[in-house]
Structure formats: structure tokens, C-alpha cells
C-alpha atoms as a PDB file:
ATOM      1  CA  MET A   1       9.719 -36.717 -27.143  1.00  0.00           C
ATOM      2  CA  LYS A   2      12.445 -39.022 -28.396  1.00  0.00           C
ATOM      3  CA  ASP A   3      13.702 -41.683 -26.009  1.00  0.00           C
ATOM      4  CA  THR A   4      17.236 -41.220 -24.848  1.00  0.00           C
ATOM      5  CA  GLN A   5      19.601 -44.144 -25.016  1.00  0.00           C
ATOM      6  CA  ASN A   6      19.952 -44.183 -21.228  1.00  0.00           C
ATOM      7  CA  ASP A   7      16.163 -44.248 -20.763  1.00  0.00           C
ATOM      8  CA  ILE A   8      15.925 -47.223 -23.117  1.00  0.00           C
ATOM      9  CA  PHE A   9      18.729 -49.047 -21.302  1.00  0.00           C
ATOM     10  CA  THR A  10      17.280 -48.288 -17.862  1.00  0.00           C
ATOM     11  CA  ALA A  11      13.813 -49.512 -18.836  1.00  0.00           C
ATOM     12  CA  PHE A  12      15.382 -52.626 -20.352  1.00  0.00           C
ATOM     13  CA  ILE A  13      17.485 -53.421 -17.270  1.00  0.00           C
ATOM     14  CA  VAL A  14      14.487 -53.072 -14.967  1.00  0.00           C
ATOM     15  CA  ALA A  15      12.349 -55.168 -17.334  1.00  0.00           C
ATOM     16  CA  LEU A  16      14.962 -57.928 -17.149  1.00  0.00           C
ATOM     17  CA  PHE A  17      14.971 -57.649 -13.372  1.00  0.00           C
ATOM     18  CA  GLN A  18      11.185 -57.945 -13.276  1.00  0.00           C
ATOM     19  CA  GLN A  19      11.157 -61.298 -15.066  1.00  0.00           C
ATOM     20  CA  THR A  20      10.109 -64.165 -12.825  1.00  0.00           C
ATOM     21  CA  GLU A  21      12.008 -66.818 -14.788  1.00  0.00           C
ATOM     22  CA  SER A  22      15.174 -67.054 -16.831  1.00  0.00           C
ATOM     23  CA  LEU A  23      14.765 -66.212 -20.483  1.00  0.00           C
ATOM     24  CA  PRO A  24      14.099 -69.055 -22.916  1.00  0.00           C
ATOM     25  CA  LEU A  25      17.362 -70.421 -24.355  1.00  0.00           C
ATOM     26  CA  GLU A  26      16.719 -69.107 -27.866  1.00  0.00           C
ATOM     27  CA  VAL A  27      16.090 -65.616 -26.476  1.00  0.00           C
ATOM     28  CA  GLN A  28      19.160 -65.774 -24.211  1.00  0.00           C
ATOM     29  CA  SER A  29      21.196 -66.812 -27.251  1.00  0.00           C
ATOM     30  CA  GLU A  30      20.105 -63.639 -29.051  1.00  0.00           C
ATOM     31  CA  PHE A  31      21.021 -61.589 -25.975  1.00  0.00           C
ATOM     32  CA  ASN A  32      24.528 -63.032 -26.049  1.00  0.00           C
ATOM     33  CA  LYS A  33      25.039 -61.779 -29.613  1.00  0.00           C
ATOM     34  CA  ILE A  34      24.738 -58.146 -28.492  1.00  0.00           C
ATOM     35  CA  ASP A  35      27.822 -56.211 -27.406  1.00  0.00           C
ATOM     36  CA  GLU A  36      28.709 -52.619 -26.563  1.00  0.00           C
ATOM     37  CA  THR A  37      29.079 -51.725 -30.249  1.00  0.00           C
ATOM     38  CA  SER A  38      25.543 -52.847 -31.085  1.00  0.00           C
ATOM     39  CA  PRO A  39      23.047 -50.088 -31.844  1.00  0.00           C
ATOM     40  CA  VAL A  40      20.271 -49.303 -29.392  1.00  0.00           C
ATOM     41  CA  THR A  41      17.807 -50.703 -31.935  1.00  0.00           C
ATOM     42  CA  ASP A  42      19.181 -54.159 -31.107  1.00  0.00           C
ATOM     43  CA  ILE A  43      18.099 -53.661 -27.493  1.00  0.00           C
ATOM     44  CA  LEU A  44      14.624 -52.724 -28.662  1.00  0.00           C
ATOM     45  CA  ARG A  45      14.560 -55.819 -30.892  1.00  0.00           C
ATOM     46  CA  LEU A  46      15.430 -58.022 -27.903  1.00  0.00           C
ATOM     47  CA  THR A  47      12.365 -56.840 -25.999  1.00  0.00           C
ATOM     48  CA  LYS A  48      10.165 -58.193 -28.782  1.00  0.00           C
ATOM     49  CA  LEU A  49      11.574 -61.719 -28.524  1.00  0.00           C
ATOM     50  CA  HIS A  50       9.851 -62.524 -25.219  1.00  0.00           C
ATOM     51  CA  SER A  51       6.370 -61.137 -24.537  1.00  0.00           C
ATOM     52  CA  PRO A  52       6.719 -60.782 -20.718  1.00  0.00           C
ATOM     53  CA  LEU A  53       9.902 -58.773 -21.290  1.00  0.00           C
ATOM     54  CA  LEU A  54       8.157 -56.568 -23.853  1.00  0.00           C
ATOM     55  CA  VAL A  55       5.241 -55.828 -21.507  1.00  0.00           C
ATOM     56  CA  ALA A  56       7.575 -54.931 -18.631  1.00  0.00           C
ATOM     57  CA  TYR A  57       9.769 -52.807 -20.915  1.00  0.00           C
ATOM     58  CA  LYS A  58       6.791 -50.832 -22.269  1.00  0.00           C
ATOM     59  CA  ASN A  59       5.430 -50.195 -18.765  1.00  0.00           C
ATOM     60  CA  ASN A  60       8.856 -49.017 -17.611  1.00  0.00           C
ATOM     61  CA  ARG A  61       9.269 -46.694 -20.607  1.00  0.00           C
ATOM     62  CA  ILE A  62       5.910 -45.053 -19.935  1.00  0.00           C
ATOM     63  CA  TRP A  63       6.789 -44.598 -16.279  1.00  0.00           C
ATOM     64  CA  LEU A  64      10.284 -43.309 -17.024  1.00  0.00           C
ATOM     65  CA  THR A  65       9.032 -40.811 -19.587  1.00  0.00           C
ATOM     66  CA  LYS A  66       6.519 -39.401 -17.133  1.00  0.00           C
ATOM     67  CA  HIS A  67       8.825 -39.237 -14.135  1.00  0.00           C
ATOM     68  CA  SER A  68      11.994 -38.209 -15.964  1.00  0.00           C
ATOM     69  CA  LYS A  69      10.272 -34.986 -16.944  1.00  0.00           C
ATOM     70  CA  GLN A  70       9.363 -34.340 -13.314  1.00  0.00           C
ATOM     71  CA  ARG A  71      12.852 -35.171 -12.067  1.00  0.00           C
ATOM     72  CA  ASN A  72      14.499 -32.915 -14.643  1.00  0.00           C
ATOM     73  CA  GLN A  73      12.260 -29.945 -13.883  1.00  0.00           C
ATOM     74  CA  LYS A  74      13.277 -30.002 -10.201  1.00  0.00           C
ATOM     75  CA  THR A  75      10.188 -27.930  -9.443  1.00  0.00           C
ATOM     76  CA  GLY A  76       6.919 -29.452  -8.500  1.00  0.00           C
ATOM     77  CA  TYR A  77       8.471 -32.902  -8.169  1.00  0.00           C
ATOM     78  CA  ASN A  78       7.059 -34.758  -5.232  1.00  0.00           C
ATOM     79  CA  SER A  79       8.847 -38.041  -4.599  1.00  0.00           C
ATOM     80  CA  ASP A  80       6.044 -39.235  -2.320  1.00  0.00           C
ATOM     81  CA  SER A  81       3.474 -38.937  -5.094  1.00  0.00           C
ATOM     82  CA  ALA A  82       5.897 -40.543  -7.547  1.00  0.00           C
ATOM     83  CA  LYS A  83       6.302 -43.492  -5.218  1.00  0.00           C
ATOM     84  CA  GLN A  84       2.538 -43.834  -4.923  1.00  0.00           C
ATOM     85  CA  ASN A  85       2.219 -43.741  -8.708  1.00  0.00           C
ATOM     86  CA  ALA A  86       4.913 -46.376  -9.179  1.00  0.00           C
ATOM     87  CA  THR A  87       2.726 -49.301  -8.214  1.00  0.00           C
ATOM     88  CA  ASN A  88       2.430 -50.555 -11.810  1.00  0.00           C
ATOM     89  CA  THR A  89       6.186 -50.924 -12.055  1.00  0.00           C
ATOM     90  CA  GLU A  90       6.845 -52.350  -8.646  1.00  0.00           C
ATOM     91  CA  ILE A  91       9.889 -54.568  -8.774  1.00  0.00           C
ATOM     92  CA  ASP A  92       9.362 -58.211  -7.925  1.00  0.00           C
ATOM     93  CA  LYS A  93      10.858 -59.041  -4.528  1.00  0.00           C
ATOM     94  CA  ALA A  94      12.243 -62.361  -5.691  1.00  0.00           C
ATOM     95  CA  ALA A  95      15.151 -62.429  -3.260  1.00  0.00           C
ATOM     96  CA  SER A  96      15.338 -61.275   0.341  1.00  0.00           C
ATOM     97  CA  ASP A  97      18.437 -59.214  -0.527  1.00  0.00           C
ATOM     98  CA  ILE A  98      16.288 -56.918  -2.609  1.00  0.00           C
ATOM     99  CA  GLY A  99      13.379 -56.600  -0.241  1.00  0.00           C
ATOM    100  CA  ALA A 100      13.979 -52.883   0.280  1.00  0.00           C
ATOM    101  CA  LEU A 101      14.096 -52.193  -3.452  1.00  0.00           C
ATOM    102  CA  THR A 102      10.380 -51.660  -3.924  1.00  0.00           C
ATOM    103  CA  ASN A 103       9.898 -49.416  -6.931  1.00  0.00           C
ATOM    104  CA  LEU A 104      11.413 -48.033 -10.076  1.00  0.00           C
ATOM    105  CA  LEU A 105      12.052 -44.596  -8.593  1.00  0.00           C
ATOM    106  CA  ASN A 106      14.139 -46.159  -5.843  1.00  0.00           C
ATOM    107  CA  PHE A 107      16.051 -48.217  -8.409  1.00  0.00           C
ATOM    108  CA  ILE A 108      16.872 -45.183 -10.535  1.00  0.00           C
ATOM    109  CA  ASP A 109      18.040 -43.188  -7.529  1.00  0.00           C
ATOM    110  CA  ARG A 110      20.262 -46.082  -6.477  1.00  0.00           C
ATOM    111  CA  ILE A 111      21.972 -46.685  -9.812  1.00  0.00           C
ATOM    112  CA  ASP A 112      22.367 -43.087 -11.034  1.00  0.00           C
ATOM    113  CA  PRO A 113      25.805 -42.509  -9.442  1.00  0.00           C
ATOM    114  CA  GLU A 114      27.197 -45.803 -10.757  1.00  0.00           C
ATOM    115  CA  VAL A 115      25.753 -45.247 -14.207  1.00  0.00           C
ATOM    116  CA  LYS A 116      27.229 -41.757 -14.391  1.00  0.00           C
ATOM    117  CA  GLN A 117      30.625 -43.244 -13.585  1.00  0.00           C
ATOM    118  CA  ARG A 118      30.519 -46.306 -15.885  1.00  0.00           C
ATOM    119  CA  GLY A 119      27.698 -45.620 -18.333  1.00  0.00           C
ATOM    120  CA  LEU A 120      24.568 -47.698 -18.817  1.00  0.00           C
ATOM    121  CA  ARG A 121      25.931 -49.390 -21.923  1.00  0.00           C
ATOM    122  CA  SER A 122      28.773 -50.831 -19.836  1.00  0.00           C
ATOM    123  CA  VAL A 123      26.367 -51.983 -17.130  1.00  0.00           C
ATOM    124  CA  LEU A 124      24.050 -53.542 -19.686  1.00  0.00           C
ATOM    125  CA  GLU A 125      26.812 -55.403 -21.507  1.00  0.00           C
ATOM    126  CA  ASN A 126      27.486 -57.599 -18.462  1.00  0.00           C
ATOM    127  CA  MET A 127      23.849 -58.653 -18.437  1.00  0.00           C
ATOM    128  CA  LEU A 128      23.706 -59.384 -22.142  1.00  0.00           C
ATOM    129  CA  GLN A 129      26.832 -61.529 -22.124  1.00  0.00           C
ATOM    130  CA  SER A 130      25.755 -63.585 -19.116  1.00  0.00           C
ATOM    131  CA  ARG A 131      24.433 -67.144 -19.336  1.00  0.00           C
ATOM    132  CA  ASP A 132      21.355 -65.889 -17.456  1.00  0.00           C
ATOM    133  CA  SER A 133      20.565 -62.238 -18.173  1.00  0.00           C
ATOM    134  CA  VAL A 134      17.702 -62.162 -15.673  1.00  0.00           C
ATOM    135  CA  GLN A 135      19.941 -63.296 -12.808  1.00  0.00           C
ATOM    136  CA  ALA A 136      22.726 -60.958 -13.961  1.00  0.00           C
ATOM    137  CA  SER A 137      20.299 -58.023 -13.848  1.00  0.00           C
ATOM    138  CA  ARG A 138      19.304 -58.965 -10.296  1.00  0.00           C
ATOM    139  CA  ASP A 139      22.928 -59.309  -9.209  1.00  0.00           C
ATOM    140  CA  THR A 140      23.746 -55.920 -10.738  1.00  0.00           C
ATOM    141  CA  ILE A 141      20.823 -54.148  -9.105  1.00  0.00           C
ATOM    142  CA  ILE A 142      21.608 -55.694  -5.723  1.00  0.00           C
ATOM    143  CA  LYS A 143      25.222 -54.568  -6.110  1.00  0.00           C
ATOM    144  CA  PHE A 144      24.174 -50.990  -6.928  1.00  0.00           C
ATOM    145  CA  TYR A 145      21.697 -50.972  -4.081  1.00  0.00           C
ATOM    146  CA  ASN A 146      24.349 -52.146  -1.620  1.00  0.00           C
ATOM    147  CA  LEU A 147      26.921 -49.632  -2.903  1.00  0.00           C
ATOM    148  CA  LYS A 148      24.522 -46.746  -2.329  1.00  0.00           C
ATOM    149  CA  SER A 149      23.478 -48.064   1.093  1.00  0.00           C
ATOM    150  CA  LYS A 150      27.078 -48.035   2.317  1.00  0.00           C
ATOM    151  CA  VAL A 151      27.670 -44.427   1.308  1.00  0.00           C
END
């Protein structure tokens, strides 16, 4: 099954969020060269520049591939079992604001409405153009989480 662009972007955004430190300056510099006209292959190239990012991205892609199929089938999908199976991709609770954001499934459910409105490429561009892409990913996820909580 071929990865969709949105799956790649989602896995990448979560991988950024899962980083425990800012990216090295040379890696951040490469991030800043990417814009909304860049091909998705540039995003994949970025994951290879920093090994912790690559590991997180690969884990997220595996998880997304497995659970996207279940979500799309709408039959036999059990969110409780998906949450139990999400332990390998648990999001780091680095800030108290994100304490309730405990797994990838929750993240996807929270950002879906915003992504459908703006598109993942638009969401991702803000992170890539930031001075600190890791912090920008956290700020974005917190914003999406808070938007959904208020609805």
C-alpha cells in the first residue's frame, strides 16, 4: 500500500512532537529550506537527517498504516484496543498543557477537523519555517487539542 501524502505529513508532525530536544542547527537549517511547493520526498529526506526523528517517524508510519485501515473500514474498529496498541507511539508529555494528549490515535482525532479545513501541508509549513520546529509542532498540537476541547 502506497503512503498517502497526509499519512506522511501526519507521521512527520507527530515525530517532531515526540522529540525531546530541539533539532540540531544544521538539521533545522535544512527544515527551513522546505516550503509548501516542496515535494513530499523532501519531507522524507528530512527524517533521515536526525536519527531520533527517523526512528519516531518510522514507528508512526507503521502505526498509522495499521490503524488507518481500521479507521477507514468503520467495521470491526475498536478504539479501546487501538488505544491499548498505541503504547509504542505514546506522545511525550513534555508540557503540562499536553498531559491529556496521550497517544497517536487521540492526536489524529483531534487534528482531523483542522486538517480537513486547512490541509496538512499548510499546517506543516508553519513548523518547517519556524526557528524551532520541535517547539512549533508542540504549539500546533496544543492549539488543535484546545480547539477540539472547546467544541
